[in-house]
Amino acid sequence: MMISTVTGHFEDFNTTTETGNKDFIDADFHFTAKTGSINTKNGDRDKHLKSDDFFDADPNPEIIFESKSFDGSTLVGDLTIRDTTKEIDLDVDFNRMAVGPYGQTKAGFEMSGAINRKDFNLSWSAITETGSIAVSDTVKLSIDLQFTKE
């Protein structure tokens, strides 16, 4: 049994997409996040996440996602964490394209999925005094993106 859900985000990240279609079918998506920029609003926990127990941020400075396919609702791609690459699926809601107040065309997406952290060598574990697991194997991914047309 888990105690509570911890949320966090990466402060330093980059995303790009390239498409020839207005519906983004078969678009190419690329995400990177600097592992040293993890922020869970708890300095001790963030330091632990950057350590060899989890991201090992110094020799593994980036998390990388490269898409392989997008059918409009599922984004399939390779996720690399700690030099381990696995194919993952993300559920996608393409909110829409719109022209903003400054004349820029923008597209918004909401993506979600889950990974098993142990698949990426994030294997630290601890049991509390009452027998509860301190860290779940499942990591929920929630990604909100807005792209500006160039």
GROMACS .gro file of C-alpha atoms in nm:
model
  150
    1MET     CA    1   0.000   0.000   0.000
    2MET     CA    2   0.130   0.344  -0.093
    3ILE     CA    3   0.113   0.638   0.145
    4SER     CA    4   0.050   0.926  -0.095
    5THR     CA    5   0.106   1.047  -0.450
    6VAL     CA    6   0.404   1.273  -0.513
    7THR     CA    7   0.396   1.502  -0.815
    8GLY     CA    8   0.686   1.675  -0.978
    9HIS     CA    9   0.807   1.823  -1.301
   10PHE     CA   10   1.125   1.910  -1.486
   11GLU     CA   11   1.218   2.278  -1.488
   12ASP     CA   12   1.452   2.244  -1.790
   13PHE     CA   13   1.299   2.071  -2.091
   14ASN     CA   14   1.258   2.106  -2.466
   15THR     CA   15   0.990   1.978  -2.702
   16THR     CA   16   0.957   1.996  -3.078
   17THR     CA   17   0.717   1.857  -3.332
   18GLU     CA   18   0.719   1.849  -3.710
   19THR     CA   19   0.415   1.774  -3.919
   20GLY     CA   20   0.277   1.826  -4.264
   21ASN     CA   21  -0.082   1.760  -4.153
   22LYS     CA   22  -0.320   1.990  -3.968
   23ASP     CA   23  -0.441   1.694  -3.762
   24PHE     CA   24  -0.079   1.602  -3.671
   25ILE     CA   25  -0.128   1.242  -3.789
   26ASP     CA   26   0.222   1.090  -3.829
   27ALA     CA   27   0.383   1.400  -3.673
   28ASP     CA   28   0.731   1.361  -3.527
   29PHE     CA   29   0.757   1.452  -3.157
   30HIS     CA   30   1.081   1.495  -2.963
   31PHE     CA   31   1.104   1.565  -2.588
   32THR     CA   32   1.409   1.609  -2.369
   33ALA     CA   33   1.425   1.689  -1.998
   34LYS     CA   34   1.731   1.763  -1.787
   35THR     CA   35   1.731   1.513  -1.500
   36GLY     CA   36   1.904   1.763  -1.272
   37SER     CA   37   1.605   1.995  -1.303
   38ILE     CA   38   1.355   1.764  -1.128
   39ASN     CA   39   1.131   1.960  -0.889
   40THR     CA   40   0.894   1.791  -0.644
   41LYS     CA   41   0.891   2.090  -0.407
   42ASN     CA   42   1.103   1.897  -0.156
   43GLY     CA   43   1.478   1.960  -0.173
   44ASP     CA   44   1.581   1.641   0.006
   45ARG     CA   45   1.361   1.426  -0.219
   46ASP     CA   46   1.485   1.608  -0.531
   47LYS     CA   47   1.846   1.546  -0.426
   48HIS     CA   48   1.765   1.177  -0.379
   49LEU     CA   49   1.598   1.160  -0.722
   50LYS     CA   50   1.912   1.310  -0.881
   51SER     CA   51   2.134   1.052  -0.706
   52ASP     CA   52   2.246   0.709  -0.831
   53ASP     CA   53   1.939   0.556  -0.661
   54PHE     CA   54   1.722   0.709  -0.933
   55PHE     CA   55   1.823   0.932  -1.229
   56ASP     CA   56   2.200   0.942  -1.158
   57ALA     CA   57   2.185   1.291  -1.307
   58ASP     CA   58   2.557   1.364  -1.349
   59PRO     CA   59   2.638   1.085  -1.597
   60ASN     CA   60   2.276   1.072  -1.726
   61PRO     CA   61   2.182   1.436  -1.777
   62GLU     CA   62   1.880   1.387  -2.005
   63ILE     CA   63   1.562   1.191  -2.046
   64ILE     CA   64   1.480   1.160  -2.416
   65PHE     CA   65   1.159   1.068  -2.600
   66GLU     CA   66   1.156   1.014  -2.979
   67SER     CA   67   0.824   0.935  -3.144
   68LYS     CA   68   0.780   0.646  -3.385
   69SER     CA   69   0.414   0.691  -3.477
   70PHE     CA   70   0.109   0.902  -3.398
   71ASP     CA   71  -0.241   0.805  -3.511
   72GLY     CA   72  -0.423   1.101  -3.359
   73SER     CA   73  -0.492   0.939  -3.021
   74THR     CA   74  -0.187   0.725  -2.937
   75LEU     CA   75   0.173   0.842  -2.955
   76VAL     CA   76   0.424   0.556  -2.970
   77GLY     CA   77   0.790   0.625  -2.913
   78ASP     CA   78   1.118   0.535  -2.750
   79LEU     CA   79   1.183   0.669  -2.401
   80THR     CA   80   1.544   0.671  -2.279
   81ILE     CA   81   1.629   0.705  -1.910
   82ARG     CA   82   1.973   0.611  -1.770
   83ASP     CA   83   2.089   0.472  -2.107
   84THR     CA   84   1.794   0.233  -2.116
   85THR     CA   85   1.549   0.271  -2.404
   86LYS     CA   86   1.199   0.123  -2.404
   87GLU     CA   87   0.902   0.173  -2.632
   88ILE     CA   88   0.607   0.339  -2.458
   89ASP     CA   89   0.256   0.447  -2.557
   90LEU     CA   90   0.106   0.781  -2.458
   91ASP     CA   91  -0.266   0.859  -2.478
   92VAL     CA   92  -0.311   1.194  -2.653
   93ASP     CA   93  -0.586   1.454  -2.658
   94PHE     CA   94  -0.520   1.701  -2.939
   95ASN     CA   95  -0.703   2.004  -2.803
   96ARG     CA   96  -0.695   2.200  -3.129
   97MET     CA   97  -0.512   2.461  -3.329
   98ALA     CA   98  -0.591   2.828  -3.282
   99VAL     CA   99  -0.452   3.169  -3.362
  100GLY     CA  100  -0.350   3.352  -3.045
  101PRO     CA  101  -0.392   3.723  -2.967
  102TYR     CA  102  -0.051   3.804  -3.121
  103GLY     CA  103  -0.122   3.626  -3.449
  104GLN     CA  104   0.071   3.308  -3.373
  105THR     CA  105  -0.079   2.972  -3.467
  106LYS     CA  106  -0.065   2.734  -3.172
  107ALA     CA  107  -0.153   2.369  -3.112
  108GLY     CA  108  -0.228   2.219  -2.771
  109PHE     CA  109  -0.192   1.861  -2.653
  110GLU     CA  110  -0.253   1.668  -2.331
  111MET     CA  111  -0.070   1.336  -2.302
  112SER     CA  112  -0.073   1.066  -2.038
  113GLY     CA  113   0.076   0.726  -1.979
  114ALA     CA  114   0.262   0.515  -1.728
  115ILE     CA  115   0.595   0.338  -1.704
  116ASN     CA  116   0.748   0.088  -1.466
  117ARG     CA  117   1.046   0.274  -1.320
  118LYS     CA  118   1.240  -0.050  -1.271
  119ASP     CA  119   1.239  -0.101  -1.650
  120PHE     CA  120   1.470   0.204  -1.661
  121ASN     CA  121   1.703   0.099  -1.376
  122LEU     CA  122   1.533   0.329  -1.125
  123SER     CA  123   1.530   0.048  -0.874
  124TRP     CA  124   1.568   0.202  -0.527
  125SER     CA  125   1.312   0.067  -0.285
  126ALA     CA  126   1.226   0.089   0.083
  127ILE     CA  127   0.963  -0.056   0.312
  128THR     CA  128   0.819   0.154   0.595
  129GLU     CA  129   0.798   0.032   0.954
  130THR     CA  130   0.437  -0.072   0.894
  131GLY     CA  131   0.524  -0.270   0.579
  132SER     CA  132   0.410  -0.014   0.324
  133ILE     CA  133   0.610   0.038   0.006
  134ALA     CA  134   0.774   0.381   0.005
  135VAL     CA  135   0.794   0.418  -0.375
  136SER     CA  136   0.562   0.262  -0.631
  137ASP     CA  137   0.705   0.085  -0.935
  138THR     CA  138   0.449   0.267  -1.152
  139VAL     CA  139   0.523   0.624  -1.256
  140LYS     CA  140   0.231   0.814  -1.408
  141LEU     CA  141   0.322   1.053  -1.687
  142SER     CA  142   0.123   1.369  -1.749
  143ILE     CA  143   0.240   1.598  -2.028
  144ASP     CA  144   0.075   1.925  -2.132
  145LEU     CA  145   0.221   2.081  -2.446
  146GLN     CA  146   0.160   2.388  -2.655
  147PHE     CA  147   0.348   2.436  -2.981
  148THR     CA  148   0.382   2.758  -3.178
  149LYS     CA  149   0.400   2.730  -3.557
  150GLU     CA  150   0.725   2.853  -3.710
   0.00000   0.00000   0.00000
